[in-house]
CSV table of N, CA and C in Angstrom, one decimal:
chain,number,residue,atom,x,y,z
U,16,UNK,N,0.8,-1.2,0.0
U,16,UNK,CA,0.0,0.0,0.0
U,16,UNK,C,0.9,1.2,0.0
U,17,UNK,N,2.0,1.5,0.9
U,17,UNK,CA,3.0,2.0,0.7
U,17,UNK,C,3.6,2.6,-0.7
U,18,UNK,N,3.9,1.7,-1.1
U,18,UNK,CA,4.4,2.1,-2.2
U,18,UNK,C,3.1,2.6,-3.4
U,19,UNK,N,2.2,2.1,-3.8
U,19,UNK,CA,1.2,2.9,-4.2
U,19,UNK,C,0.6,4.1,-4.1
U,20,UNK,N,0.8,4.5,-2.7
U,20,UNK,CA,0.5,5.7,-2.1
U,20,UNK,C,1.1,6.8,-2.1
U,21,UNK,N,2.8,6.4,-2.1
U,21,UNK,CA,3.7,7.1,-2.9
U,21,UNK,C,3.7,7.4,-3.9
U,22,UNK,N,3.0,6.7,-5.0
U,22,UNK,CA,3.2,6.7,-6.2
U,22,UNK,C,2.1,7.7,-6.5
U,23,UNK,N,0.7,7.3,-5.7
U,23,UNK,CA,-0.2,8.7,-6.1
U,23,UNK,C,0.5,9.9,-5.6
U,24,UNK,N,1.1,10.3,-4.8
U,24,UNK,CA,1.4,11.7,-4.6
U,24,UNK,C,2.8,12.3,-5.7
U,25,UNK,N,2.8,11.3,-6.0
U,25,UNK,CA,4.3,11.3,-7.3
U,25,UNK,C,3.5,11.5,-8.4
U,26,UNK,N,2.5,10.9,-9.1
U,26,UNK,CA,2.0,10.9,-10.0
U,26,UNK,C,1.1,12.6,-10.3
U,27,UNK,N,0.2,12.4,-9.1
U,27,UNK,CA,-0.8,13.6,-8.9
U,27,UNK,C,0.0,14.7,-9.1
U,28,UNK,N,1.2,15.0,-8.5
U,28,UNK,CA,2.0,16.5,-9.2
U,28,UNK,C,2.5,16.1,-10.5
U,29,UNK,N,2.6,14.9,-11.3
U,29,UNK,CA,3.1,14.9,-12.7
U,29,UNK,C,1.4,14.9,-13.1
U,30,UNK,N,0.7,14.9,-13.0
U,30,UNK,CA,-0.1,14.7,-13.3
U,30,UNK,C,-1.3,15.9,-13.7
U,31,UNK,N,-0.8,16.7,-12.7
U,31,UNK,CA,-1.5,18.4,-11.9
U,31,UNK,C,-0.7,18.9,-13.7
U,32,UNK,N,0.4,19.0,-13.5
U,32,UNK,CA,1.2,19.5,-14.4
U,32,UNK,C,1.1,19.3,-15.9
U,33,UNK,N,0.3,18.3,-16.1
U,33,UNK,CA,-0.3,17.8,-17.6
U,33,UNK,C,-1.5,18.0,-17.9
U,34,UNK,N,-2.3,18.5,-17.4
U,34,UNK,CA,-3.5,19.1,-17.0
U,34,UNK,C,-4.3,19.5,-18.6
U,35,UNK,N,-3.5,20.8,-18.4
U,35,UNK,CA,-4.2,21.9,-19.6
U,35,UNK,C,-3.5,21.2,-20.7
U,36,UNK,N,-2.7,20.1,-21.2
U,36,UNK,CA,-2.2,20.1,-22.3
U,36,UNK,C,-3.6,18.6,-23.0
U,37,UNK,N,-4.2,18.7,-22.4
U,37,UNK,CA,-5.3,17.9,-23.2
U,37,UNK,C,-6.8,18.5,-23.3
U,38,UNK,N,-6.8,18.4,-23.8
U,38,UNK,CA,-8.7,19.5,-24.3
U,38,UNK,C,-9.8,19.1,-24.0
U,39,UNK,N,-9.5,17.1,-24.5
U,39,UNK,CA,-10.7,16.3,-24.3
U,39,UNK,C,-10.1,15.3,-23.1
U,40,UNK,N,-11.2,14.7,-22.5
U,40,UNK,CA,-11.0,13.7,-21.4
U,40,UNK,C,-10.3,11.9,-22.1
U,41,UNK,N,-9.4,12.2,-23.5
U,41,UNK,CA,-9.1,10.8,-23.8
U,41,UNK,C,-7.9,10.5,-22.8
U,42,UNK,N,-8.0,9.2,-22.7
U,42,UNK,CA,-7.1,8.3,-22.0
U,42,UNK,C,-5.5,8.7,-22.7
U,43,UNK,N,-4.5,8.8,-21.5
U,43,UNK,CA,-3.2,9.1,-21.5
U,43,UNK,C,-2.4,8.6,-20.7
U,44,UNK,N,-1.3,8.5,-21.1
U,44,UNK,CA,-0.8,7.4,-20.2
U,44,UNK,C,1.2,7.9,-19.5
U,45,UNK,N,1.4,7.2,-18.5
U,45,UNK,CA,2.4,7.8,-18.3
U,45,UNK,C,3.6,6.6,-17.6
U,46,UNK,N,4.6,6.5,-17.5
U,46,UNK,CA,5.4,5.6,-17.0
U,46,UNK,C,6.2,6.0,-16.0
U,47,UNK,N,6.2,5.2,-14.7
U,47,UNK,CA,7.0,5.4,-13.6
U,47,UNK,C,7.6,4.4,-12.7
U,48,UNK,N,8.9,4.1,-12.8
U,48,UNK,CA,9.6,2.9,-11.8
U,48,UNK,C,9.2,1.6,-12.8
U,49,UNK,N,9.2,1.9,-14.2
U,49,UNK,CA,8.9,0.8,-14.8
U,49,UNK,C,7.6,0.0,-15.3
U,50,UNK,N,6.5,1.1,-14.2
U,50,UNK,CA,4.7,0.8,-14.9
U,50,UNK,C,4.4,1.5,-15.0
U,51,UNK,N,3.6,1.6,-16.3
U,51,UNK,CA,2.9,2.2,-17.2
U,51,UNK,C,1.2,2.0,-16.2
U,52,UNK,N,0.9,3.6,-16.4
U,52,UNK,CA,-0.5,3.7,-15.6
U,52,UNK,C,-1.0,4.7,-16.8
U,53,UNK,N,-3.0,4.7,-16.6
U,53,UNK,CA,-3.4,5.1,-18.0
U,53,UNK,C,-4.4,6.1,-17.1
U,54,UNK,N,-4.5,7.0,-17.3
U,54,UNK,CA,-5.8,7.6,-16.8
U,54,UNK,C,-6.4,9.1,-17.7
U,55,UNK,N,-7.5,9.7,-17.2
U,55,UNK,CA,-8.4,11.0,-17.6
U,55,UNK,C,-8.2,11.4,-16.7
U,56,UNK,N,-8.4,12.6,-17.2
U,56,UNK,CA,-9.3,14.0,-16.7
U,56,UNK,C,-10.2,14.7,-16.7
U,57,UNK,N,-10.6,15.2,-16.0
U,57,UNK,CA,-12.3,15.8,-16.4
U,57,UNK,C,-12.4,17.0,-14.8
U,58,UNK,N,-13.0,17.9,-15.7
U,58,UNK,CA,-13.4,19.8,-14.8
U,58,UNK,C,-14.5,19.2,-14.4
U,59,UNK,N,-14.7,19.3,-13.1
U,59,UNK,CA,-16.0,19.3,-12.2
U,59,UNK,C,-16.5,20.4,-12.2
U,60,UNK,N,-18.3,20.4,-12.0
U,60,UNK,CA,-19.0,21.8,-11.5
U,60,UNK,C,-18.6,22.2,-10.6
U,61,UNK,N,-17.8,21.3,-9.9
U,61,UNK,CA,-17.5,21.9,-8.4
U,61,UNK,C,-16.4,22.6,-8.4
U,62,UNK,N,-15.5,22.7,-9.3
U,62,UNK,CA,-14.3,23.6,-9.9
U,62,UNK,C,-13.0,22.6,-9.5
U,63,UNK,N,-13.2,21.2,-9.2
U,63,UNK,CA,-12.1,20.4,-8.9
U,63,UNK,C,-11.6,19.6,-10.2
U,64,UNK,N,-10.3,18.9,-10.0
U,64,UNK,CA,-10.2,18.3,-11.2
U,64,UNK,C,-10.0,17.2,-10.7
U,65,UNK,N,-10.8,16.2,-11.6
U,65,UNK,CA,-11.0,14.5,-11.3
U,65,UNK,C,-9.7,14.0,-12.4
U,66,UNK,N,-8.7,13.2,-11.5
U,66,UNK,CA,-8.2,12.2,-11.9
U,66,UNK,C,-8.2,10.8,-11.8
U,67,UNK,N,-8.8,10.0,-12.6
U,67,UNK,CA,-8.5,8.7,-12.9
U,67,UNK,C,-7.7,8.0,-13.3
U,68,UNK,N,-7.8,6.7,-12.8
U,68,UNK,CA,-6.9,5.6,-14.0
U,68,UNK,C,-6.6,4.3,-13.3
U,69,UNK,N,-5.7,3.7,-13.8
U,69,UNK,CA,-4.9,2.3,-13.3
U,69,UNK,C,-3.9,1.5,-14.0
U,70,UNK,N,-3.1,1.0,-12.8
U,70,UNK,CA,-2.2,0.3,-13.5
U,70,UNK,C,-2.2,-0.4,-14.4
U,71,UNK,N,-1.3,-0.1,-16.1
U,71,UNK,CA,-1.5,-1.1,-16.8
U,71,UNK,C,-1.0,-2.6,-16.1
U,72,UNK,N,-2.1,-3.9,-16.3
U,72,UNK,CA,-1.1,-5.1,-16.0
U,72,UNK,C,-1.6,-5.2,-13.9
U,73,UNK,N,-2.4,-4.7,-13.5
U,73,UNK,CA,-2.7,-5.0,-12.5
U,73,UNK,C,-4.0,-4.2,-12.2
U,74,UNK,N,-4.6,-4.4,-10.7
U,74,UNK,CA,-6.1,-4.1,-10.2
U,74,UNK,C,-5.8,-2.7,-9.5
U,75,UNK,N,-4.8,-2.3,-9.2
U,75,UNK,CA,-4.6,-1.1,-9.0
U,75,UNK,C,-5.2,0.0,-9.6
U,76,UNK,N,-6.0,0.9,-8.7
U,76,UNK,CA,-6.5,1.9,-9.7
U,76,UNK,C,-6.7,3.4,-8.9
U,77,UNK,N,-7.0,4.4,-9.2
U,77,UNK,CA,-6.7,6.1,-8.4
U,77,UNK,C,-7.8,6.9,-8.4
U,78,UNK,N,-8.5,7.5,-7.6
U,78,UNK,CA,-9.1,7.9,-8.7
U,78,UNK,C,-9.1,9.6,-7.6
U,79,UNK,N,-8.5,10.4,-7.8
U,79,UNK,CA,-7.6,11.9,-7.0
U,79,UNK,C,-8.9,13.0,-7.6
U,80,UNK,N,-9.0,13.7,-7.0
U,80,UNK,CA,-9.5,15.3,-6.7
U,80,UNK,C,-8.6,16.3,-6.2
U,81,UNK,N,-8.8,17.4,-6.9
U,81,UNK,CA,-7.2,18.1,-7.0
U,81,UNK,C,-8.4,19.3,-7.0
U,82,UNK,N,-7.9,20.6,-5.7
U,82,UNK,CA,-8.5,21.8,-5.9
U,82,UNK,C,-7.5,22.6,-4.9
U,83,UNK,N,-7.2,23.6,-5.1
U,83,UNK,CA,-6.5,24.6,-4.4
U,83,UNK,C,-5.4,23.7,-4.0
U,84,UNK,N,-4.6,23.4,-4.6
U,84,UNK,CA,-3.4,22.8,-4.3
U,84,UNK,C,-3.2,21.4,-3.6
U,85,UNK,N,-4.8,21.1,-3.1
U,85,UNK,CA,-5.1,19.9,-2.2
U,85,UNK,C,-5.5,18.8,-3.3
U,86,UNK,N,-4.8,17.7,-3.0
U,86,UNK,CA,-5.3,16.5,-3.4
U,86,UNK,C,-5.6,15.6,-2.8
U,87,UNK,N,-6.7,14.6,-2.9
U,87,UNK,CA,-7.7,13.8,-1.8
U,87,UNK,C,-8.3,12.6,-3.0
U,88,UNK,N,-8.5,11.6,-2.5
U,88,UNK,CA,-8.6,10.5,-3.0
U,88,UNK,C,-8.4,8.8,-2.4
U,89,UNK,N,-8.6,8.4,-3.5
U,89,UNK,CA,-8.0,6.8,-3.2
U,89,UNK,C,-7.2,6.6,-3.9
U,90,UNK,N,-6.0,5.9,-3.7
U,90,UNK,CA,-5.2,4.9,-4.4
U,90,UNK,C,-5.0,3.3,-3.8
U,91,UNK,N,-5.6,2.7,-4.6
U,91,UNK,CA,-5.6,1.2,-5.0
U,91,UNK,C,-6.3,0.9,-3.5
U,92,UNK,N,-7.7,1.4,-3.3
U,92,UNK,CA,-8.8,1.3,-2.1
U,92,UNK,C,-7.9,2.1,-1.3
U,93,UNK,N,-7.2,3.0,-0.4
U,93,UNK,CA,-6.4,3.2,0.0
U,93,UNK,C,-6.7,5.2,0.6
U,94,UNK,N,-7.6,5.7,1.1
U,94,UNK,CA,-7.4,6.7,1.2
U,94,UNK,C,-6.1,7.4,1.1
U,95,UNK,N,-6.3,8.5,0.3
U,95,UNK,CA,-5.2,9.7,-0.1
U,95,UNK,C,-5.3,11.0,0.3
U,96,UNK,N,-4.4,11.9,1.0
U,96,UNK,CA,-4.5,13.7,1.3
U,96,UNK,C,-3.2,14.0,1.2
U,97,UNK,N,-2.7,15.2,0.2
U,97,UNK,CA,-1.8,15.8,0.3
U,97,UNK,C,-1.4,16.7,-0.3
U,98,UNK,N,-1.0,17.9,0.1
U,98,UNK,CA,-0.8,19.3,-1.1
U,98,UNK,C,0.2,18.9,-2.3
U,99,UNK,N,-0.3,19.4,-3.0
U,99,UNK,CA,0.3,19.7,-4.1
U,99,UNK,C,1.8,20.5,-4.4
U,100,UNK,N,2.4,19.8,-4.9
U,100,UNK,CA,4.0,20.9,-4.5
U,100,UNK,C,3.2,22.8,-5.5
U,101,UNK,N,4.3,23.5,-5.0
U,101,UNK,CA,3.9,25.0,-5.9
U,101,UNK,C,3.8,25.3,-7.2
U,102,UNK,N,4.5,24.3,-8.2
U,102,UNK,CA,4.6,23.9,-9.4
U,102,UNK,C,3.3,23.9,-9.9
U,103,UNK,N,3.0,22.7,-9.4
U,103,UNK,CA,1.6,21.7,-9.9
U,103,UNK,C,0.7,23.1,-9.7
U,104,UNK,N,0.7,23.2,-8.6
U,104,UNK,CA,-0.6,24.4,-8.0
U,104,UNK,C,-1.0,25.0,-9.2
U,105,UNK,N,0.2,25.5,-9.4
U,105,UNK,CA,0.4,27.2,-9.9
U,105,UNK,C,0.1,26.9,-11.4
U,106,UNK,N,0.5,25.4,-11.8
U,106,UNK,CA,-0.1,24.7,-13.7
U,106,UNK,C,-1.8,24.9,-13.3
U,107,UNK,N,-1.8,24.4,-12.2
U,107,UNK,CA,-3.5,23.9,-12.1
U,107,UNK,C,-4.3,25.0,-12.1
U,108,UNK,N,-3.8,25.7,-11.4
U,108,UNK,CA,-5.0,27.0,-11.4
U,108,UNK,C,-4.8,28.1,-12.7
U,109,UNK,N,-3.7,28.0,-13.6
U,109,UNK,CA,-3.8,28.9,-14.7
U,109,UNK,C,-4.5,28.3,-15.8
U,110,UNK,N,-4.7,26.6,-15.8
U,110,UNK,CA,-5.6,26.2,-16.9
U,110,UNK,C,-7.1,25.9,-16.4
């Protein structure tokens, strides 16, 4: 669980940071420590941004809320909370 949970707070700021470079919610994928994980995006009414997805090649799956630099979620059943480094923030709130 550990290491998963690492991995969402590693991902969610690579993640924050790729944000605005897709228009539509198509599936995207990204590689870390050797696994490939696939997930969307999508703007809530609520002004949050939903991240999904899961590891390719296993049941592992994420599914993060990102608003004001906070990120909150599950990874792989696993509750998640944690700020966002200043980077990510600062991508997230300009797109």
């Amino acid at each position: 669980m550990r290491t998963f949970a690492k991995f969402a707070a590693a991902a969610a700021t690579a993640l924050i940071s790729t944000m605005g470079m897709a228009a539509d919610p198509a599936e995207q994928s990204f590689t870390r420590d050797g696994r490939t994980y696939v997930y969307t995006t999508a703007q809530r009414a609520d002004g949050r941004t939903l991240i999904q997805g899961h590891e390719i090649g296993s049941t592992h799956r994420f599914r993060l809320l990102v608003k004001d630099g906070r990120v909150t979620g599950h990874a792989n059943g696993y509750p998640v909370s944690f700020r966002a480094n200043a980077e990510a923030t600062a991508l997230a709130s300009a797109n």
